[in-house]
Amino acid sequence: MSQLSMRFAPAFLSLAIVCLASSVASAHCQVPCGIYSDQLRFEQMLEDEHTISKAQLQINELSGGEIDAQTVNQMGRWVSTKEEHATNIQNTIAAYFMAQRIKTDNPKYTEQLVAAHKVMVAAMKCKQSADPATAKSLEKSIFELYKAYEGKEPTFEHKH
């Protein structure tokens, strides 16, 4: 081993440990720990949808008045928030439901898969638009996934 490589070996080792630790931490939800709750995932998606709806309303309200630097800044922040929460929903569908919970041997597999896909598409449409109808469609698709997944009507205290 050269003197140069010996000098940088501890730094590379530290970097490797950090990378491994962070990949293990982010993969936590894909190990069979059993601590995650389907109900909580639905509630979080509905909270994200509610935030998207609020962001869309704020964007529309701000765009109707005088457009100054502060308004542009606030609209940008609302757009960013809307995007973040739509991405949260897409990640929940992909990493939790698609990767772990929707099983191919389930008789309702196709129904659940179609419903999950509708949520992903509805979240994408919320990213593309400030039209509040897209958030309403997202909410409806989350409820439809709940019905397909749980086999019963949703009973959430979710209002806006």
N, CA and C of each residue as an Amber inpcrd file, in Angstrom:
protein
   480
   0.8490000  -1.1690000   0.0000000   0.0000000   0.0000000   0.0000000
   0.8980000   1.2360000   0.0000000   0.6050000   2.1690000  -0.8710000
   1.4180000   3.3760000  -0.9470000   1.1250000   4.2720000   0.2480000
   2.0700000   5.1940000   0.4610000   1.9150000   6.1120000   1.5760000
   0.6650000   6.9810000   1.3850000   0.3740000   7.3600000   0.1390000
  -0.8060000   8.1740000  -0.1500000  -2.0880000   7.4100000   0.1530000
  -2.1520000   6.1530000  -0.2830000  -3.3770000   5.3830000  -0.0270000
  -3.5420000   5.0760000   1.4500000  -2.4440000   4.8950000   2.1790000
  -2.5420000   4.6660000   3.6290000  -3.0500000   5.9140000   4.3370000
  -2.6930000   7.0770000   3.7910000  -3.1010000   8.3420000   4.3860000
  -4.6140000   8.5630000   4.2410000  -5.1790000   8.1320000   3.1130000
  -6.6050000   8.3430000   2.8560000  -7.4770000   7.1450000   3.2490000
  -6.8920000   6.0340000   3.6270000  -7.6540000   4.8330000   3.9730000
  -8.6710000   5.0840000   5.0880000  -8.2980000   5.7650000   6.1960000
  -9.2980000   6.0040000   7.2480000 -10.4810000   6.8440000   6.7560000
 -10.2050000   7.8240000   5.8920000 -11.2940000   8.6590000   5.3760000
 -12.2370000   7.8370000   4.5020000 -11.6820000   6.9750000   3.6520000
 -12.5150000   6.1240000   2.8050000 -13.3150000   5.1320000   3.6410000
 -12.7000000   4.6040000   4.6860000 -13.4020000   3.6720000   5.5710000
 -14.5670000   4.3820000   6.2650000 -14.3150000   5.5880000   6.7480000
 -15.3790000   6.3550000   7.3990000 -16.5120000   6.6420000   6.4310000
 -16.1650000   7.0280000   5.2000000 -17.1700000   7.3020000   4.1890000
 -17.9910000   6.0520000   3.8830000 -17.3240000   4.9000000   3.7770000
 -18.0240000   3.6480000   3.4980000 -18.9920000   3.2990000   4.6250000
 -18.5690000   3.5050000   5.8700000 -19.4320000   3.2100000   7.0190000
 -20.6570000   4.1180000   7.0140000 -20.4420000   5.4160000   6.7330000
 -21.5600000   6.3600000   6.6840000 -22.5350000   5.9640000   5.5770000
 -22.0080000   5.6070000   4.4060000 -22.8810000   5.2150000   3.2940000
 -23.6740000   3.9550000   3.6300000 -23.0220000   2.9830000   4.2200000
 -23.7320000   1.7560000   4.5930000 -24.7860000   2.0290000   5.6510000
 -24.4310000   2.8170000   6.6410000 -25.3850000   3.1250000   7.7100000
 -26.5900000   3.8740000   7.1710000 -26.3590000   4.8250000   6.2680000
 -27.4940000   5.5830000   5.7380000 -28.3640000   4.7190000   4.8480000
 -27.7990000   3.7710000   4.1110000 -28.6310000   2.9080000   3.2740000
 -29.4230000   1.9330000   4.1290000 -28.8640000   1.4960000   5.2320000
 -29.6020000   0.6200000   6.1390000 -30.7430000   1.3990000   6.7850000
 -30.4800000   2.6300000   7.1920000 -31.5170000   3.4410000   7.8340000
 -32.6670000   3.7250000   6.8730000 -32.3560000   4.0380000   5.6350000
 -33.4300000   4.3580000   4.7050000 -34.2010000   3.1170000   4.2750000
 -33.6190000   1.9560000   4.4140000 -34.2970000   0.7200000   4.0270000
 -35.0900000   0.1230000   5.1860000 -35.1120000   0.7900000   6.3150000
 -35.7530000   0.2440000   7.5090000 -37.1720000  -0.2370000   7.2610000
 -37.9350000   0.5060000   6.4830000 -39.3270000   0.1280000   6.2790000
 -39.4570000  -1.1110000   5.3890000 -38.3680000  -1.6030000   4.8150000
 -38.4480000  -2.7730000   3.9580000 -37.8530000  -4.0150000   4.6110000
 -37.7070000  -3.9680000   5.9190000 -37.3370000  -5.1620000   6.6650000
 -38.5600000  -5.6160000   7.4490000 -38.6710000  -6.8980000   7.7410000
 -39.8940000  -7.3990000   8.4010000 -39.9270000  -7.0990000   9.8990000
 -39.9850000  -5.8190000  10.2480000 -39.9740000  -5.4570000  11.6640000
 -41.3640000  -5.4630000  12.2820000 -42.3770000  -5.2640000  11.4510000
 -43.7480000  -5.3390000  11.9400000 -44.2330000  -4.1450000  12.7310000
 -43.5140000  -3.0250000  12.6990000 -43.9390000  -1.8810000  13.5030000
 -44.7620000  -0.8750000  12.7190000 -44.8670000  -1.0450000  11.4180000
 -45.5940000  -0.0780000  10.6040000 -47.0750000  -0.4260000  10.5620000
 -47.8860000   0.6100000  10.4180000 -49.3360000   0.4570000  10.4470000
 -49.9280000   0.8960000   9.1180000 -50.7200000   0.0160000   8.5190000
 -51.4010000   0.3810000   7.2780000 -52.2870000   1.6020000   7.4950000
 -53.0210000   1.6190000   8.5810000 -53.9170000   2.7290000   8.8860000
 -53.1560000   4.0440000   8.9370000 -52.0020000   4.0340000   9.5800000
 -51.2030000   5.2460000   9.6880000 -50.7160000   5.7040000   8.3150000
 -50.3630000   4.7770000   7.4390000 -49.9270000   5.1560000   6.0820000
 -51.0580000   5.8800000   5.3540000 -52.2800000   5.3680000   5.4750000
 -53.4200000   6.0350000   4.8330000 -53.6430000   7.4240000   5.4460000
 -53.5550000   7.5240000   6.7650000 -53.7410000   8.8100000   7.4250000
 -52.6670000   9.8020000   6.9910000 -51.4340000   9.3330000   6.8450000
 -50.3620000  10.2290000   6.4000000 -50.5810000  10.6780000   4.9620000
 -51.0370000   9.7690000   4.1060000 -51.3160000  10.1660000   2.7200000
 -52.4370000  11.2040000   2.6740000 -53.4460000  11.0410000   3.5160000
 -54.5390000  12.0180000   3.5530000 -54.0620000  13.3590000   4.1060000
 -53.1510000  13.3220000   5.0630000 -52.5780000  14.5670000   5.5660000
 -51.7650000  15.2540000   4.4650000 -51.0060000  14.4820000   3.7130000
 -50.2670000  15.0410000   2.5790000 -51.2330000  15.6310000   1.5480000
 -52.3150000  14.9400000   1.2780000 -53.3110000  15.4430000   0.3230000
 -53.9240000  16.7420000   0.8300000 -54.1830000  16.8050000   2.1060000
 -54.7550000  18.0190000   2.6880000 -53.7770000  19.1880000   2.5250000
 -52.4990000  18.9300000   2.7160000 -51.4720000  19.9570000   2.5450000
 -51.4000000  20.4050000   1.0900000 -51.5030000  19.4540000   0.1590000
 -51.5140000  19.7820000  -1.2690000 -52.7030000  20.6860000  -1.5820000
 -53.8570000  20.3410000  -1.0650000 -55.0630000  21.1330000  -1.2870000
 -54.8840000  22.5600000  -0.7690000 -54.3490000  22.6670000   0.4340000
 -54.1060000  23.9950000   1.0290000 -53.1130000  24.7810000   0.1720000
 -52.0620000  24.1150000  -0.2890000 -51.0580000  24.7830000  -1.1220000
 -51.6890000  25.2890000  -2.4200000 -52.5040000  24.4660000  -3.0360000
 -53.1520000  24.8900000  -4.2870000 -54.0390000  26.1130000  -4.0610000
 -54.7850000  26.1160000  -2.9780000 -55.6380000  27.2670000  -2.6720000
 -54.7980000  28.5220000  -2.4510000 -53.6930000  28.3850000  -1.7390000
 -52.8220000  29.5280000  -1.4750000 -52.1690000  30.0400000  -2.7610000
 -51.7390000  29.1330000  -3.6170000 -51.1460000  29.5290000  -4.9000000
 -52.1570000  30.3270000  -5.7170000 -53.3790000  29.8300000  -5.7770000
 -54.4220000  30.5240000  -6.5330000 -54.7530000  31.8690000  -5.9200000
 -54.8010000  31.9340000  -4.5970000 -55.0960000  33.2040000  -3.9280000
 -53.9800000  34.2200000  -4.1790000 -52.7430000  33.7870000  -4.0470000
 -51.6160000  34.6940000  -4.2430000 -51.4900000  35.1700000  -5.6940000
 -51.8600000  34.3150000  -6.6320000 -51.7050000  34.6870000  -8.0460000
 -52.7830000  35.6570000  -8.5060000 -53.8140000  35.8500000  -7.6990000
 -54.9070000  36.7450000  -8.0760000 -54.6890000  38.1940000  -7.6960000
 -53.6520000  38.4520000  -6.9230000 -53.4150000  39.8210000  -6.4710000
 -52.1840000  40.4190000  -7.1240000 -51.6120000  41.3910000  -6.4340000
 -50.4070000  42.0530000  -6.9140000 -49.2290000  41.0790000  -6.8190000
 -48.4920000  40.9820000  -7.9050000 -47.3540000  40.0620000  -7.9310000
 -46.0720000  40.8680000  -7.6860000 -45.6040000  40.8200000  -6.4550000
 -44.3330000  41.4480000  -6.1110000 -43.3560000  40.3500000  -5.6910000
 -42.1680000  40.7260000  -5.3050000 -41.1320000  39.7380000  -4.9600000
 -41.5770000  38.8310000  -3.8070000 -42.2190000  39.4080000  -2.8150000
 -42.6650000  38.6010000  -1.6720000 -43.7280000  37.5840000  -2.1010000
 -44.6240000  37.9830000  -2.9670000 -45.6650000  37.0760000  -3.4660000
 -45.0440000  35.9440000  -4.2740000 -44.0910000  36.2850000  -5.1240000
 -43.3960000  35.2640000  -5.9140000 -42.6980000  34.2820000  -4.9810000
 -42.0620000  34.8050000  -3.9400000 -41.3830000  33.9520000  -2.9650000
 -42.3730000  33.0080000  -2.2810000 -43.4890000  33.5440000  -1.8250000
 -44.4910000  32.7160000  -1.1410000 -45.0950000  31.6730000  -2.0770000
 -45.3680000  32.0850000  -3.3180000 -45.9150000  31.1140000  -4.2810000
 -44.9020000  29.9980000  -4.5250000 -43.6410000  30.3530000  -4.6420000
 -42.5990000  29.3420000  -4.8320000 -42.5430000  28.3600000  -3.6730000
 -42.6920000  28.8760000  -2.4740000 -42.6820000  28.0050000  -1.2860000
 -43.8990000  27.0810000  -1.2760000 -45.0640000  27.5980000  -1.6670000
 -46.2570000  26.7570000  -1.7190000 -46.1320000  25.6880000  -2.8010000
 -45.5560000  26.0640000  -3.9470000 -45.3440000  25.0760000  -5.0130000
 -44.3990000  23.9800000  -4.5190000 -43.3340000  24.3700000  -3.8590000
 -42.3770000  23.3970000  -3.3270000 -43.0450000  22.4690000  -2.3100000
 -43.8610000  23.0360000  -1.4530000 -44.5870000  22.2330000  -0.4520000
 -45.5250000  21.2480000  -1.1310000 -46.2440000  21.7310000  -2.1280000
 -47.1720000  20.8680000  -2.8790000 -46.4200000  19.6950000  -3.5040000
 -45.2890000  19.9780000  -4.1250000 -44.4690000  18.9400000  -4.7670000
 -43.9760000  17.9160000  -3.7470000 -43.4950000  18.4230000  -2.6190000
 -42.9480000  17.5520000  -1.5710000 -44.0050000  16.5730000  -1.0520000
 -45.1930000  17.0700000  -0.8210000 -46.2390000  16.2130000  -0.2590000
 -46.7920000  15.2320000  -1.2970000 -46.8270000  15.6300000  -2.5490000
 -47.2150000  14.6870000  -3.6060000 -46.1610000  13.5880000  -3.7340000
 -44.8970000  13.9520000  -3.6280000 -43.8080000  12.9640000  -3.6650000
 -43.8930000  12.0230000  -2.4670000 -44.2460000  12.5560000  -1.2920000
 -44.4220000  11.6980000  -0.1120000 -45.4420000  10.5900000  -0.4000000
 -46.5440000  10.9720000  -1.0180000 -47.5940000   9.9940000  -1.3360000
 -47.0740000   8.9700000  -2.3300000 -46.4010000   9.4330000  -3.3720000
 -45.8490000   8.5040000  -4.3620000 -44.8500000   7.5460000  -3.7180000
 -44.0360000   8.0580000  -2.8170000 -43.0590000   7.1980000  -2.1350000
 -43.7450000   6.1850000  -1.2240000 -44.8020000   6.5910000  -0.5590000
 -45.5460000   5.6570000   0.2970000 -46.1490000   4.5340000  -0.5380000
 -46.7270000   4.8840000  -1.6700000 -47.3050000   3.8650000  -2.5400000
 -46.2110000   2.9160000  -3.0350000 -45.1150000   3.4790000  -3.5150000
 -44.0540000   2.6530000  -4.1010000 -43.3290000   1.8090000  -3.0540000
 -42.8470000   2.4400000  -1.9970000 -41.9800000   1.7440000  -1.0380000
 -42.7460000   0.9300000  -0.0020000 -43.9600000   1.3320000   0.2960000
 -44.7100000   0.6060000   1.3290000 -45.7240000  -0.3470000   0.7110000
 -46.6590000   0.2030000  -0.0490000 -47.7180000  -0.6470000  -0.5760000
 -47.2370000  -1.5520000  -1.7080000 -46.6020000  -0.9880000  -2.7280000
 -46.2040000  -1.7950000  -3.8860000 -45.0990000  -2.7910000  -3.5410000
 -44.1100000  -2.3420000  -2.7910000 -42.9670000  -3.2090000  -2.5020000
 -43.2570000  -4.2370000  -1.4080000 -44.1900000  -3.9190000  -0.5020000
 -44.3520000  -4.7910000   0.6600000 -45.7540000  -5.3280000   0.9100000
 -46.7590000  -4.5060000   0.7360000 -48.0670000  -4.8720000   1.2530000
 -49.0230000  -5.4710000   0.2290000 -48.9360000  -5.0550000  -1.0210000
 -49.8150000  -5.6030000  -2.0510000 -49.1430000  -6.8640000  -2.5850000
 -49.7280000  -8.0050000  -2.2740000 -49.1160000  -9.3100000  -2.5730000
 -49.7310000  -9.9300000  -3.8210000 -48.8860000 -10.5490000  -4.6280000
 -49.3430000 -11.1480000  -5.8870000 -50.2960000 -12.3140000  -5.6720000
 -50.2290000 -12.9650000  -4.5250000 -51.1100000 -14.1070000  -4.2860000
 -52.4620000 -13.7190000  -3.6790000 -52.6730000 -12.4220000  -3.4780000
 -53.9390000 -11.9330000  -2.9370000 -54.9850000 -11.9440000  -4.0520000
 -56.1790000 -12.4830000  -3.8030000 -57.2280000 -12.4860000  -4.8350000
 -57.6090000 -11.0820000  -5.3220000 -57.3520000 -10.0760000  -4.4940000
 -57.6650000  -8.6930000  -4.8750000 -56.4390000  -7.9680000  -5.4440000
 -55.4220000  -8.7140000  -5.8320000 -54.1680000  -8.1260000  -6.3020000
 -54.3800000  -7.1020000  -7.4110000 -55.0960000  -7.4850000  -8.4520000
 -55.2890000  -6.5870000  -9.5970000 -56.0440000  -5.3340000  -9.1720000
 -57.0860000  -5.4970000  -8.3910000 -57.8670000  -4.3520000  -7.9170000
 -56.9990000  -3.4060000  -7.0770000 -56.1930000  -3.9740000  -6.1940000
 -55.3190000  -3.1620000  -5.3460000 -54.2360000  -2.4760000  -6.1720000
 -53.6860000  -3.1890000  -7.1330000 -52.6510000  -2.6360000  -8.0020000
 -53.1890000  -1.4600000  -8.8190000 -54.3640000  -1.6290000  -9.3910000
 -54.9920000  -0.5520000 -10.1660000 -55.2610000   0.6530000  -9.2600000
 -55.7690000   0.4080000  -8.0700000 -56.0720000   1.5010000  -7.1370000
 -54.7920000   2.2270000  -6.7020000 -53.7330000   1.4880000  -6.4470000
 -52.4550000   2.1060000  -6.0640000 -51.9170000   2.9520000  -7.2140000
 -52.0360000   2.4430000  -8.4310000 -51.5790000   3.1970000  -9.5980000
 -52.3620000   4.5040000  -9.7430000 -53.6520000   4.4500000  -9.4780000
 -54.4720000   5.6730000  -9.5630000 -54.0040000   6.7260000  -8.5610000
 -53.6000000   6.2970000  -7.3760000 -53.0860000   7.2470000  -6.3840000
 -51.7980000   7.8840000  -6.9080000 -50.9090000   7.0690000  -7.4640000
 -49.6430000   7.5970000  -7.9950000 -49.9010000   8.6260000  -9.0990000
 -50.8130000   8.3160000 -10.0020000 -51.1210000   9.2280000 -11.1090000
 -51.7860000  10.5050000 -10.5830000 -52.6930000  10.3600000  -9.6380000
 -53.3650000  11.5370000  -9.0710000 -52.3570000  12.4460000  -8.3590000
 -51.3950000  11.8570000  -7.6640000 -50.3480000  12.6610000  -7.0070000
 -49.5070000  13.3910000  -8.0520000 -49.2100000  12.7220000  -9.1620000
 -48.4630000  13.3510000 -10.2430000 -49.2380000  14.5400000 -10.8120000
 -50.5320000  14.3700000 -10.9770000 -51.3530000  15.4560000 -11.5280000
 -51.4010000  16.6490000 -10.5710000 -51.3380000  16.3820000  -9.2770000
 -51.2720000  17.4840000  -8.3050000 -49.9680000  18.2590000  -8.4580000
 -48.9040000  17.5660000  -8.8000000 -47.6330000  18.2560000  -9.0360000
 -47.7340000  19.1670000 -10.2550000 -48.4730000  18.7360000 -11.2440000
 -48.5510000  19.4490000 -12.5120000 -49.5240000  20.6160000 -12.4990000
 -50.3450000  20.7200000 -11.4650000 -51.4460000  21.6700000 -11.5230000
 -51.6810000  22.3630000 -10.1860000 -52.2610000  23.5430000 -10.2700000
 -52.7260000  24.2480000  -9.0790000 -54.2510000  24.1970000  -8.9950000
 -54.8690000  23.3620000  -9.8080000 -56.3190000  23.2080000  -9.8210000
 -56.7400000  22.3660000  -8.6160000 -57.5390000  22.9040000  -7.7040000
 -57.9750000  22.1520000  -6.5240000 -58.6980000  20.8420000  -6.8550000
 -59.2320000  20.7190000  -8.0610000 -59.8970000  19.4670000  -8.4490000
 -58.9170000  18.3000000  -8.4510000 -57.6420000  18.5740000  -8.6920000
 -56.6670000  17.4760000  -8.6900000 -56.4640000  16.9290000  -7.2800000
 -56.4950000  17.7890000  -6.2810000 -56.3730000  17.3200000  -4.8960000
 -57.6030000  16.5160000  -4.4930000 -58.7550000  16.9540000  -4.9320000
 -59.9950000  16.2190000  -4.6400000 -59.9340000  14.8310000  -5.2800000
 -59.4270000  14.7600000  -6.5050000 -59.2720000  13.4790000  -7.1920000
 -58.2630000  12.5830000  -6.4630000 -57.2110000  13.1980000  -5.9420000
 -56.2200000  12.4400000  -5.1690000 -56.8550000  11.8650000  -3.9060000
 -57.6170000  12.6830000  -3.2130000 -58.3030000  12.2180000  -2.0040000
 -59.2120000  11.0280000  -2.3350000 -59.9730000  11.1630000  -3.4140000
 -60.8810000  10.0900000  -3.8300000 -60.0930000   8.8090000  -4.1430000
 -58.9660000   8.9460000  -4.8040000 -58.1780000   7.7580000  -5.1600000
 -57.5730000   7.0890000  -3.9170000 -57.2180000   7.8780000  -2.9140000
 -56.7110000   7.2980000  -1.6570000 -57.8270000   6.5030000  -0.9800000
 -59.0350000   7.0540000  -0.9660000 -60.1740000   6.3340000  -0.3900000
 -60.4700000   5.0530000  -1.1840000 -60.3570000   5.1160000  -2.5040000
 -60.5740000   3.9240000  -3.3340000 -59.5160000   2.8560000  -3.0620000
 -58.2720000   3.2860000  -2.8640000 -57.2260000   2.3180000  -2.5050000
 -57.5350000   1.6900000  -1.1560000 -57.9870000   2.5000000  -0.2230000
 -58.3440000   1.9720000   1.0950000 -59.4110000   0.8800000   0.9600000
 -60.4460000   1.1650000   0.1670000 -61.5190000   0.1760000  -0.0370000
 -60.9780000  -1.0980000  -0.6810000 -60.1320000  -0.9550000  -1.6940000
 -59.5740000  -2.1260000  -2.3730000 -58.6290000  -2.8910000  -1.4530000
 -57.9120000  -2.1840000  -0.6430000 -56.9110000  -2.7980000   0.2290000
 -57.5300000  -3.3940000   1.4950000 -58.3860000  -2.6310000   2.1450000
 -58.9760000  -3.0700000   3.4130000 -60.2900000  -3.8260000   3.2320000
 -60.9340000  -3.6490000   2.0870000 -62.2020000  -4.3290000   1.8450000
 -63.3690000  -3.7150000   2.5800000 -63.2540000  -2.4590000   2.9720000
 -64.3480000  -1.7780000   3.6750000 -64.2810000  -0.2910000   3.3740000
 -65.3620000   0.3950000   3.7070000 -65.4310000   1.8370000   3.4990000
 -64.4640000   2.5480000   4.4510000 -63.8210000   3.6010000   3.9720000
 -62.9220000   4.3510000   4.8480000 -63.6870000   5.1290000   5.9130000
 -63.1180000   5.1980000   7.0990000 -63.7370000   5.9450000   8.2020000
 -62.6830000   6.8700000   8.8150000 -62.2640000   7.8370000   8.0510000
 -61.2570000   8.7840000   8.5190000 -61.9130000  10.0890000   8.9220000
 -61.3270000  10.7480000   9.9070000 -61.7670000  12.0900000  10.2700000
 -60.9220000  13.0480000   9.4460000 -61.2900000  13.1750000   8.1940000
 -60.5050000  13.9780000   7.2530000 -61.4310000  14.9660000   6.5590000
 -61.2940000  16.2160000   6.9270000 -62.1460000  17.2400000   6.3380000
 -61.2940000  18.4180000   5.8950000 -61.7250000  19.0210000   4.8160000
 -61.1480000  20.3090000   4.3940000 -62.0540000  20.9820000   3.4210000
